[in-house]
Amino acid sequence: MFCINCGAKNEDDVEFCSECGTNLKNGEVKSAPKGNEPDNNILYTLKPTFNFGYKFIAIFFNTLVYALLIGYICSEIIVALALYIPIIGLVCLLAILFVTFIRLLFENLEYSKLEYNFYRTKLEYKDGFLNKQEKTLKYKNVREVTMTQNIIERIFKIGKIRIFTNASSGVAYNNKNKNINGVVVHCIKNVNEEYKKVKELVDNENED
């Protein structure tokens, strides 16, 4: 059964829509009993900041590793070119910088579209610039909320917040080729304060 108000799919025998609270029996909108009221009001918005210095270091060294790998594979060709073109090292460095700034441009555009909205019972977030995606995470599925800062993040006064979910639910993000259930938010200013706000929102719902 699909809700006439929001279009969400529900079980055939339920009386109220699980997403917006519409009475599915008589079509009345927002008439759910207490505890199932619509959750449409944004209580808090978390928007990561694009930190140029931090991103430049991360992307530059990432690009450098790939360049060194390609150089190792094609070492004979590069050595041969270097014999005839002494400036080949400078050309390679400029190429790495060019790729780095192109990637910085696209990541900056992605961050401008990235937004995490916290409601009473759920988190909704929009991600991506070229490939747009929108996802919802219910607080009842959250197992743990953590905050981390590596040494470089400390220098730039930013951090990460990770929201872990149960293994059988939630959404997955990729970390070193391992899918982990949950959400990770990068480049957060005042990460300690933001972490406390996010944890309070999640914990309050799970305690009800």
GROMACS .gro file of C-alpha atoms in nm:
model
  208
    1MET     CA    1   0.000   0.000   0.000
    2PHE     CA    2   0.134   0.343  -0.096
    3CYS     CA    3   0.059   0.658   0.106
    4ILE     CA    4  -0.163   0.909  -0.076
    5ASN     CA    5   0.021   1.198   0.092
    6CYS     CA    6   0.395   1.120   0.062
    7GLY     CA    7   0.398   0.811  -0.159
    8ALA     CA    8   0.586   0.594   0.092
    9LYS     CA    9   0.532   0.218   0.073
   10ASN     CA   10   0.358   0.062   0.376
   11GLU     CA   11   0.233  -0.281   0.475
   12ASP     CA   12  -0.125  -0.350   0.361
   13ASP     CA   13  -0.263  -0.391   0.715
   14VAL     CA   14  -0.120  -0.074   0.875
   15GLU     CA   15  -0.348   0.218   0.960
   16PHE     CA   16  -0.102   0.506   0.951
   17CYS     CA   17   0.185   0.587   0.715
   18SER     CA   18   0.522   0.514   0.877
   19GLU     CA   19   0.679   0.824   0.714
   20CYS     CA   20   0.425   1.108   0.735
   21GLY     CA   21   0.149   0.979   0.965
   22THR     CA   22  -0.134   0.996   0.711
   23ASN     CA   23  -0.436   0.783   0.801
   24LEU     CA   24  -0.430   0.522   0.525
   25LYS     CA   25  -0.786   0.405   0.595
   26ASN     CA   26  -0.970   0.730   0.532
   27GLY     CA   27  -0.703   0.949   0.370
   28GLU     CA   28  -0.680   1.206   0.651
   29VAL     CA   29  -0.338   1.369   0.657
   30LYS     CA   30  -0.132   1.407   0.977
   31SER     CA   31  -0.384   1.231   1.198
   32ALA     CA   32  -0.161   0.961   1.346
   33PRO     CA   33  -0.187   0.878   1.716
   34LYS     CA   34   0.070   1.017   1.960
   35GLY     CA   35   0.414   0.868   1.897
   36ASN     CA   36   0.354   0.834   1.521
   37GLU     CA   37   0.320   1.203   1.438
   38PRO     CA   38   0.489   1.327   1.118
   39ASP     CA   39   0.860   1.399   1.149
   40ASN     CA   40   0.899   1.679   0.894
   41ASN     CA   41   1.069   1.950   1.098
   42ILE     CA   42   1.448   1.990   1.073
   43LEU     CA   43   1.591   2.027   1.425
   44TYR     CA   44   1.954   2.071   1.326
   45THR     CA   45   2.162   2.098   1.008
   46LEU     CA   46   2.525   1.989   0.986
   47LYS     CA   47   2.715   2.119   0.683
   48PRO     CA   48   3.082   2.020   0.643
   49THR     CA   49   3.328   2.291   0.543
   50PHE     CA   50   3.561   2.255   0.247
   51ASN     CA   51   3.905   2.313   0.402
   52PHE     CA   52   4.143   2.397   0.116
   53GLY     CA   53   4.467   2.333   0.306
   54TYR     CA   54   4.362   1.994   0.441
   55LYS     CA   55   4.213   1.881   0.111
   56PHE     CA   56   4.518   1.999  -0.086
   57ILE     CA   57   4.753   1.789   0.128
   58ALA     CA   58   4.527   1.482   0.112
   59ILE     CA   59   4.465   1.501  -0.263
   60PHE     CA   60   4.823   1.600  -0.355
   61PHE     CA   61   4.980   1.303  -0.177
   62ASN     CA   62   4.710   1.071  -0.307
   63THR     CA   63   4.782   1.188  -0.663
   64LEU     CA   64   5.158   1.163  -0.599
   65VAL     CA   65   5.125   0.799  -0.492
   66TYR     CA   66   4.940   0.715  -0.814
   67ALA     CA   67   5.200   0.905  -1.017
   68LEU     CA   68   5.485   0.716  -0.851
   69LEU     CA   69   5.307   0.388  -0.915
   70ILE     CA   70   5.266   0.474  -1.284
   71GLY     CA   71   5.628   0.591  -1.292
   72TYR     CA   72   5.745   0.261  -1.145
   73ILE     CA   73   5.548   0.064  -1.405
   74CYS     CA   74   5.674   0.283  -1.691
   75SER     CA   75   6.019   0.351  -1.545
   76GLU     CA   76   6.211   0.256  -1.859
   77ILE     CA   77   6.008   0.494  -2.075
   78ILE     CA   78   6.045   0.779  -1.824
   79VAL     CA   79   6.422   0.726  -1.793
   80ALA     CA   80   6.456   0.728  -2.171
   81LEU     CA   81   6.254   1.051  -2.193
   82ALA     CA   82   6.459   1.208  -1.915
   83LEU     CA   83   6.777   1.152  -2.114
   84TYR     CA   84   6.641   1.360  -2.402
   85ILE     CA   85   6.418   1.597  -2.202
   86PRO     CA   86   6.597   1.710  -1.882
   87ILE     CA   87   6.292   1.908  -1.776
   88ILE     CA   88   6.075   1.593  -1.757
   89GLY     CA   89   6.074   1.601  -1.372
   90LEU     CA   90   5.929   1.952  -1.369
   91VAL     CA   91   5.669   1.852  -1.628
   92CYS     CA   92   5.563   1.558  -1.409
   93LEU     CA   93   5.534   1.783  -1.102
   94LEU     CA   94   5.322   2.035  -1.294
   95ALA     CA   95   5.099   1.751  -1.416
   96ILE     CA   96   5.050   1.630  -1.057
   97LEU     CA   97   4.962   1.984  -0.944
   98PHE     CA   98   4.719   2.025  -1.234
   99VAL     CA   99   4.538   1.701  -1.147
  100THR     CA  100   4.534   1.803  -0.779
  101PHE     CA  101   4.367   2.138  -0.849
  102ILE     CA  102   4.111   1.978  -1.083
  103ARG     CA  103   4.018   1.733  -0.808
  104LEU     CA  104   4.004   2.019  -0.557
  105LEU     CA  105   3.762   2.205  -0.783
  106PHE     CA  106   3.526   1.909  -0.808
  107GLU     CA  107   3.543   1.833  -0.434
  108ASN     CA  108   3.465   2.197  -0.358
  109LEU     CA  109   3.155   2.172  -0.577
  110GLU     CA  110   3.056   1.848  -0.401
  111TYR     CA  111   3.089   2.006  -0.058
  112SER     CA  112   2.866   2.295  -0.165
  113LYS     CA  113   2.586   2.039  -0.218
  114LEU     CA  114   2.657   1.827   0.089
  115GLU     CA  115   2.408   1.865   0.374
  116TYR     CA  116   2.304   1.660   0.678
  117ASN     CA  117   1.959   1.736   0.823
  118PHE     CA  118   1.864   1.596   1.163
  119TYR     CA  119   1.496   1.542   1.243
  120ARG     CA  120   1.338   1.407   1.561
  121THR     CA  121   1.370   1.041   1.457
  122LYS     CA  122   1.594   1.037   1.150
  123LEU     CA  123   1.890   1.179   0.960
  124GLU     CA  124   1.857   1.274   0.595
  125TYR     CA  125   2.152   1.374   0.385
  126LYS     CA  126   2.223   1.486   0.032
  127ASP     CA  127   2.554   1.394  -0.122
  128GLY     CA  128   2.740   1.446  -0.447
  129PHE     CA  129   2.769   1.695  -0.731
  130LEU     CA  130   2.795   1.486  -1.048
  131ASN     CA  131   2.623   1.180  -0.901
  132LYS     CA  132   2.351   1.304  -0.668
  133GLN     CA  133   2.218   1.082  -0.392
  134GLU     CA  134   1.980   1.131  -0.101
  135LYS     CA  135   1.953   0.886   0.190
  136THR     CA  136   1.770   0.847   0.520
  137LEU     CA  137   1.898   0.689   0.839
  138LYS     CA  138   1.661   0.615   1.129
  139TYR     CA  139   1.799   0.685   1.476
  140LYS     CA  140   1.655   0.357   1.604
  141ASN     CA  141   1.914   0.180   1.383
  142VAL     CA  142   2.210   0.377   1.520
  143ARG     CA  143   2.451   0.171   1.731
  144GLU     CA  144   2.717   0.430   1.810
  145VAL     CA  145   2.825   0.790   1.738
  146THR     CA  146   3.198   0.871   1.750
  147MET     CA  147   3.429   1.164   1.681
  148THR     CA  148   3.787   1.131   1.551
  149GLN     CA  149   4.074   1.365   1.458
  150ASN     CA  150   4.403   1.261   1.300
  151ILE     CA  151   4.716   1.474   1.335
  152ILE     CA  152   4.657   1.669   1.012
  153GLU     CA  153   4.292   1.734   1.103
  154ARG     CA  154   4.406   1.871   1.438
  155ILE     CA  155   4.639   2.114   1.264
  156PHE     CA  156   4.351   2.244   1.051
  157LYS     CA  157   4.106   2.233   1.346
  158ILE     CA  158   3.857   1.998   1.184
  159GLY     CA  159   3.743   1.642   1.250
  160LYS     CA  160   3.514   1.355   1.152
  161ILE     CA  161   3.188   1.231   1.302
  162ARG     CA  162   3.093   0.867   1.237
  163ILE     CA  163   2.743   0.734   1.292
  164PHE     CA  164   2.749   0.353   1.304
  165THR     CA  165   2.435   0.147   1.250
  166ASN     CA  166   2.336  -0.214   1.309
  167ALA     CA  167   2.485  -0.457   1.060
  168SER     CA  168   2.148  -0.538   0.904
  169SER     CA  169   2.031  -0.182   0.849
  170GLY     CA  170   2.138   0.169   0.762
  171VAL     CA  171   2.357   0.282   0.475
  172ALA     CA  172   2.716   0.190   0.398
  173TYR     CA  173   3.021   0.403   0.337
  174ASN     CA  174   3.350   0.272   0.205
  175ASN     CA  175   3.660   0.280   0.423
  176LYS     CA  176   3.977   0.117   0.283
  177ASN     CA  177   3.772  -0.121   0.070
  178LYS     CA  178   3.557  -0.231   0.365
  179ASN     CA  179   3.188  -0.149   0.369
  180ILE     CA  180   3.090  -0.019   0.712
  181ASN     CA  181   2.725   0.037   0.799
  182GLY     CA  182   2.667   0.400   0.883
  183VAL     CA  183   2.757   0.755   0.784
  184VAL     CA  184   3.086   0.943   0.806
  185VAL     CA  185   3.096   1.325   0.795
  186HIS     CA  186   3.433   1.479   0.708
  187CYS     CA  187   3.579   1.830   0.755
  188ILE     CA  188   3.368   1.949   1.048
  189LYS     CA  189   3.466   2.270   1.225
  190ASN     CA  190   3.421   2.285   1.604
  191VAL     CA  191   3.393   1.907   1.585
  192ASN     CA  192   3.363   1.855   1.962
  193GLU     CA  193   3.059   2.081   1.989
  194GLU     CA  194   2.901   1.937   1.675
  195TYR     CA  195   2.960   1.584   1.803
  196LYS     CA  196   2.780   1.661   2.130
  197LYS     CA  197   2.478   1.803   1.942
  198VAL     CA  198   2.453   1.504   1.706
  199LYS     CA  199   2.493   1.251   1.988
  200GLU     CA  200   2.229   1.428   2.196
  201LEU     CA  201   1.977   1.418   1.909
  202VAL     CA  202   2.036   1.048   1.846
  203ASP     CA  203   2.041   0.950   2.214
  204ASN     CA  204   1.723   1.143   2.298
  205GLU     CA  205   1.522   0.950   2.037
  206ASN     CA  206   1.669   0.613   2.138
  207GLU     CA  207   1.586   0.677   2.503
  208ASP     CA  208   1.215   0.746   2.429
   0.00000   0.00000   0.00000
